[in-house]
mmCIF file of C-alpha atoms in Angstrom:
data_model
loop_
_atom_site.group_PDB
_atom_site.id
_atom_site.type_symbol
_atom_site.label_atom_id
_atom_site.label_comp_id
_atom_site.label_asym_id
_atom_site.label_seq_id
_atom_site.Cartn_x
_atom_site.Cartn_y
_atom_site.Cartn_z
ATOM 1 C CA MET Q 1 110.505 54.080 142.967
ATOM 2 C CA PRO Q 2 111.064 57.598 141.852
ATOM 3 C CA GLU Q 3 109.568 60.833 144.274
ATOM 4 C CA GLU Q 4 107.403 62.168 141.282
ATOM 5 C CA ASN Q 5 106.077 58.740 140.833
ATOM 6 C CA LYS Q 6 104.754 58.651 144.196
ATOM 7 C CA ASP Q 7 103.332 61.772 144.266
ATOM 8 C CA SER Q 8 102.174 61.621 140.578
ATOM 9 C CA GLY Q 9 100.384 58.089 142.860
ATOM 10 C CA LEU Q 10 99.397 60.536 145.714
ATOM 11 C CA TYR Q 11 97.579 62.655 143.415
ATOM 12 C CA LYS Q 12 95.722 60.537 141.180
ATOM 13 C CA LYS Q 13 94.660 58.928 144.611
ATOM 14 C CA ILE Q 14 93.240 61.495 146.225
ATOM 15 C CA TYR Q 15 91.730 62.943 143.115
ATOM 16 C CA ASN Q 16 90.145 59.439 142.035
ATOM 17 C CA GLU Q 17 88.639 59.267 146.178
ATOM 18 C CA ASN Q 18 87.573 62.441 146.505
ATOM 19 C CA TYR Q 19 86.218 63.946 143.194
ATOM 20 C CA LYS Q 20 82.696 62.864 143.639
ATOM 21 C CA TYR Q 21 82.766 64.609 147.675
ATOM 22 C CA VAL Q 22 84.347 67.741 146.584
ATOM 23 C CA ARG Q 23 81.913 68.512 143.529
ATOM 24 C CA ASN Q 24 78.932 67.712 146.003
ATOM 25 C CA ILE Q 25 79.600 69.784 148.180
ATOM 26 C CA LEU Q 26 80.887 72.660 146.310
ATOM 27 C CA ARG Q 27 76.975 71.791 144.124
ATOM 28 C CA LYS Q 28 75.550 73.143 147.297
ATOM 29 C CA SER Q 29 76.737 76.019 146.615
ATOM 30 C CA ILE Q 30 77.847 76.960 143.503
ATOM 31 C CA ASN Q 31 76.419 77.678 139.889
ATOM 32 C CA ASN Q 32 77.028 75.333 137.496
ATOM 33 C CA ASN Q 33 78.761 77.404 135.524
ATOM 34 C CA ASP Q 34 81.706 77.268 137.612
ATOM 35 C CA LEU Q 35 81.784 73.902 140.061
ATOM 36 C CA GLU Q 36 84.698 73.142 137.546
ATOM 37 C CA ASP Q 37 86.771 75.356 137.917
ATOM 38 C CA ALA Q 38 85.780 75.564 141.608
ATOM 39 C CA THR Q 39 86.987 71.452 142.235
ATOM 40 C CA GLN Q 40 90.034 72.272 139.901
ATOM 41 C CA GLU Q 41 90.782 75.037 142.777
ATOM 42 C CA VAL Q 42 90.259 72.467 145.317
ATOM 43 C CA PHE Q 43 92.473 69.692 144.241
ATOM 44 C CA LEU Q 44 94.897 72.246 143.164
ATOM 45 C CA ARG Q 45 94.933 73.652 147.243
ATOM 46 C CA ILE Q 46 95.001 69.863 148.034
ATOM 47 C CA PHE Q 47 97.834 69.698 146.265
ATOM 48 C CA LYS Q 48 100.029 72.524 146.813
ATOM 49 C CA GLY Q 49 98.807 72.282 150.786
ATOM 50 C CA LEU Q 50 98.896 68.187 151.115
ATOM 51 C CA ASP Q 51 102.875 68.431 152.907
ATOM 52 C CA ASN Q 52 100.976 70.751 155.298
ATOM 53 C CA PHE Q 53 98.067 68.528 156.481
ATOM 54 C CA LYS Q 54 99.502 66.692 159.683
ATOM 55 C CA GLY Q 55 97.019 64.243 160.261
ATOM 56 C CA ASN Q 56 95.437 65.356 162.934
ATOM 57 C CA SER Q 57 92.464 64.976 161.082
ATOM 58 C CA LYS Q 58 91.146 62.757 159.142
ATOM 59 C CA ILE Q 59 92.342 63.786 155.416
ATOM 60 C CA GLN Q 60 88.552 64.076 154.225
ATOM 61 C CA THR Q 61 88.461 66.632 156.911
ATOM 62 C CA TRP Q 62 90.486 68.709 156.000
ATOM 63 C CA ILE Q 63 89.679 68.788 152.145
ATOM 64 C CA TYR Q 64 86.427 69.552 153.347
ATOM 65 C CA LYS Q 65 87.641 72.622 154.759
ATOM 66 C CA ILE Q 66 89.306 73.290 151.572
ATOM 67 C CA THR Q 67 86.502 72.916 149.633
ATOM 68 C CA GLU Q 68 83.931 75.378 151.584
ATOM 69 C CA ASN Q 69 86.729 77.784 151.689
ATOM 70 C CA VAL Q 70 87.137 77.588 147.720
ATOM 71 C CA ALA Q 71 83.063 77.789 147.495
ATOM 72 C CA ILE Q 72 83.063 81.157 149.739
ATOM 73 C CA ASP Q 73 86.050 82.932 147.704
ATOM 74 C CA PHE Q 74 83.568 81.614 144.685
ATOM 75 C CA LYS Q 75 81.034 83.402 145.990
ATOM 76 C CA LYS Q 76 82.666 86.404 147.311
ATOM 77 C CA LYS Q 77 84.032 86.406 143.179
ATOM 78 C CA TYR Q 78 80.684 86.446 141.801
ATOM 79 C CA VAL Q 79 79.074 88.700 144.401
ATOM 80 C CA LYS Q 80 81.332 91.273 143.345
ATOM 81 C CA GLU Q 81 81.432 90.227 139.657
ATOM 82 C CA ASN Q 82 77.661 91.555 139.906
ATOM 83 C CA LYS Q 83 77.890 94.339 141.593
ATOM 84 C CA GLN Q 84 80.249 95.382 138.353
ATOM 85 C CA ASN Q 85 77.689 94.261 135.940
ATOM 86 C CA LYS Q 86 75.169 96.203 137.881
ATOM 87 C CA LYS Q 87 76.909 99.233 138.161
ATOM 88 C CA ILE Q 88 78.432 98.624 134.244
ATOM 89 C CA ALA Q 89 73.915 98.681 133.080
ATOM 90 C CA GLN Q 90 73.111 101.197 135.206
ATOM 91 C CA HIS Q 91 75.831 103.578 133.771
ATOM 92 C CA LYS Q 92 74.682 102.961 130.555
ATOM 93 C CA ILE Q 93 70.746 103.108 130.883
ATOM 94 C CA TYR Q 94 71.372 106.430 132.888
ATOM 95 C CA LYS Q 95 73.934 107.543 129.561
ATOM 96 C CA SER Q 96 71.248 106.563 126.817
ATOM 97 C CA TYR Q 97 68.867 108.247 129.081
ATOM 98 C CA ASN Q 98 70.247 111.772 129.519
ATOM 99 C CA PHE Q 99 71.154 111.563 126.149
ATOM 100 C CA THR Q 100 68.267 110.730 124.529
ATOM 101 C CA LYS Q 101 66.266 112.983 126.976
ATOM 102 C CA HIS Q 102 68.616 115.975 125.766
ATOM 103 C CA ILE Q 103 67.653 114.715 122.136
ATOM 104 C CA PHE Q 104 63.994 115.980 123.008
ATOM 105 C CA ASP Q 105 64.479 119.173 124.761
ATOM 106 C CA LYS Q 106 66.475 120.406 121.816
ATOM 107 C CA MET Q 107 63.298 119.706 119.468
ATOM 108 C CA ASN Q 108 60.643 121.862 119.226
ATOM 109 C CA TYR Q 109 56.717 120.462 119.769
ATOM 110 C CA ASP Q 110 56.135 119.801 116.138
ATOM 111 C CA GLN Q 111 59.077 117.701 115.546
ATOM 112 C CA LEU Q 112 58.785 116.055 118.505
ATOM 113 C CA LEU Q 113 54.908 115.679 117.851
ATOM 114 C CA LYS Q 114 55.499 113.857 114.492
ATOM 115 C CA TYR Q 115 57.846 111.386 115.688
ATOM 116 C CA ILE Q 116 55.658 110.653 118.990
ATOM 117 C CA ASP Q 117 52.586 109.755 116.375
ATOM 118 C CA LYS Q 118 54.779 107.154 114.928
ATOM 119 C CA LEU Q 119 54.899 104.961 117.758
ATOM 120 C CA SER Q 120 51.957 102.497 119.336
ATOM 121 C CA PRO Q 121 48.752 103.967 120.872
ATOM 122 C CA ASN Q 122 50.204 102.874 123.993
ATOM 123 C CA ASP Q 123 53.365 104.279 123.540
ATOM 124 C CA ARG Q 124 52.177 107.541 122.086
ATOM 125 C CA ILE Q 125 50.386 108.101 125.853
ATOM 126 C CA ILE Q 126 52.551 107.278 127.790
ATOM 127 C CA LEU Q 127 55.243 109.417 125.793
ATOM 128 C CA LYS Q 128 52.702 113.058 125.399
ATOM 129 C CA LEU Q 129 51.859 112.757 129.044
ATOM 130 C CA ARG Q 130 56.233 112.872 130.057
ATOM 131 C CA GLU Q 131 57.208 115.145 127.524
ATOM 132 C CA ILE Q 132 54.830 116.821 126.493
ATOM 133 C CA ASN Q 133 52.025 117.283 129.776
ATOM 134 C CA ASN Q 134 55.133 116.827 131.828
ATOM 135 C CA TYR Q 135 53.785 114.394 134.029
ATOM 136 C CA ASP Q 136 55.744 111.947 136.915
ATOM 137 C CA TYR Q 137 55.744 108.555 136.932
ATOM 138 C CA LYS Q 138 53.823 108.528 139.596
ATOM 139 C CA LYS Q 139 50.761 110.877 138.071
ATOM 140 C CA ILE Q 140 51.374 108.797 134.449
ATOM 141 C CA SER Q 141 50.923 105.107 136.508
ATOM 142 C CA LYS Q 142 47.892 106.396 138.566
ATOM 143 C CA LEU Q 143 46.236 107.960 134.566
ATOM 144 C CA LEU Q 144 46.352 104.868 132.812
ATOM 145 C CA ASN Q 145 46.566 102.333 135.582
ATOM 146 C CA ILE Q 146 49.816 100.570 135.161
ATOM 147 C CA PRO Q 147 52.763 99.535 136.917
ATOM 148 C CA ILE Q 148 54.783 102.686 137.307
ATOM 149 C CA GLY Q 149 57.471 100.275 135.906
ATOM 150 C CA THR Q 150 55.982 99.666 133.237
ATOM 151 C CA VAL Q 151 55.467 103.837 132.727
ATOM 152 C CA LYS Q 152 59.347 103.747 133.201
ATOM 153 C CA SER Q 153 60.007 101.167 130.330
ATOM 154 C CA ARG Q 154 57.651 102.327 127.625
ATOM 155 C CA ILE Q 155 59.148 105.833 128.344
ATOM 156 C CA PHE Q 156 62.444 104.252 127.627
ATOM 157 C CA TYR Q 157 61.664 102.080 125.063
ATOM 158 C CA SER Q 158 59.460 104.762 123.671
ATOM 159 C CA ARG Q 159 62.732 107.187 123.370
ATOM 160 C CA LYS Q 160 64.972 105.099 121.974
ATOM 161 C CA LYS Q 161 62.651 104.387 119.213
ATOM 162 C CA ILE Q 162 62.326 108.280 118.188
ATOM 163 C CA LYS Q 163 66.242 108.499 117.950
ATOM 164 C CA LYS Q 164 66.162 105.770 115.696
ATOM 165 C CA MET Q 165 63.575 107.111 113.808
ATOM 166 C CA ILE Q 166 65.861 110.892 113.947
ATOM 167 C CA GLU Q 167 69.257 108.852 113.120
ATOM 168 C CA SER Q 168 67.220 107.115 110.032
ATOM 169 C CA ASP Q 169 65.992 110.826 108.757
ATOM 170 C CA ASN Q 170 69.468 111.914 109.474
ATOM 171 C CA GLY Q 171 70.897 108.990 106.577
ATOM 172 C CA GLY Q 172 71.613 106.531 109.354
ATOM 173 C CA GLU Q 173 73.608 108.760 111.522
ATOM 174 C CA GLU Q 174 73.930 108.647 114.647
ATOM 175 C CA LEU Q 175 73.387 111.182 117.414
#
């Protein structure tokens, strides 16, 4: 029997006998989206390292350790990607906020009121307190008895709405 067929048979046997075992270990610490990729990575490492397995322990102990290391690697990757995505999202919000704030700073009082008056009553009150009366988020929150996060969110989205209104008035041209 050729060497390649022996290896192929051994690989299939290891895979078939340990597939569920590996997935059950991974399932405890990896999200479902990465489960199949992580499982394949485990078997790749097993097959690559099979020649280095000395037999000092059970093969399942060795497979467990490989599976554990892959799970750790996937967790690190997930944490790193989440941090990067969060930074990108924060940067986009910051840029949007600064640009919209810049537009408000350039408008005169009458222009600003014209657009603010087109907003819903709740948004109108909050935006007037912020942009015209120069109240800070905390003061608006206390005055209206709503969470500070709600105040920030409404101001952010109200500014966005006004930006769209201005763009619409300018023939759809982006600011």
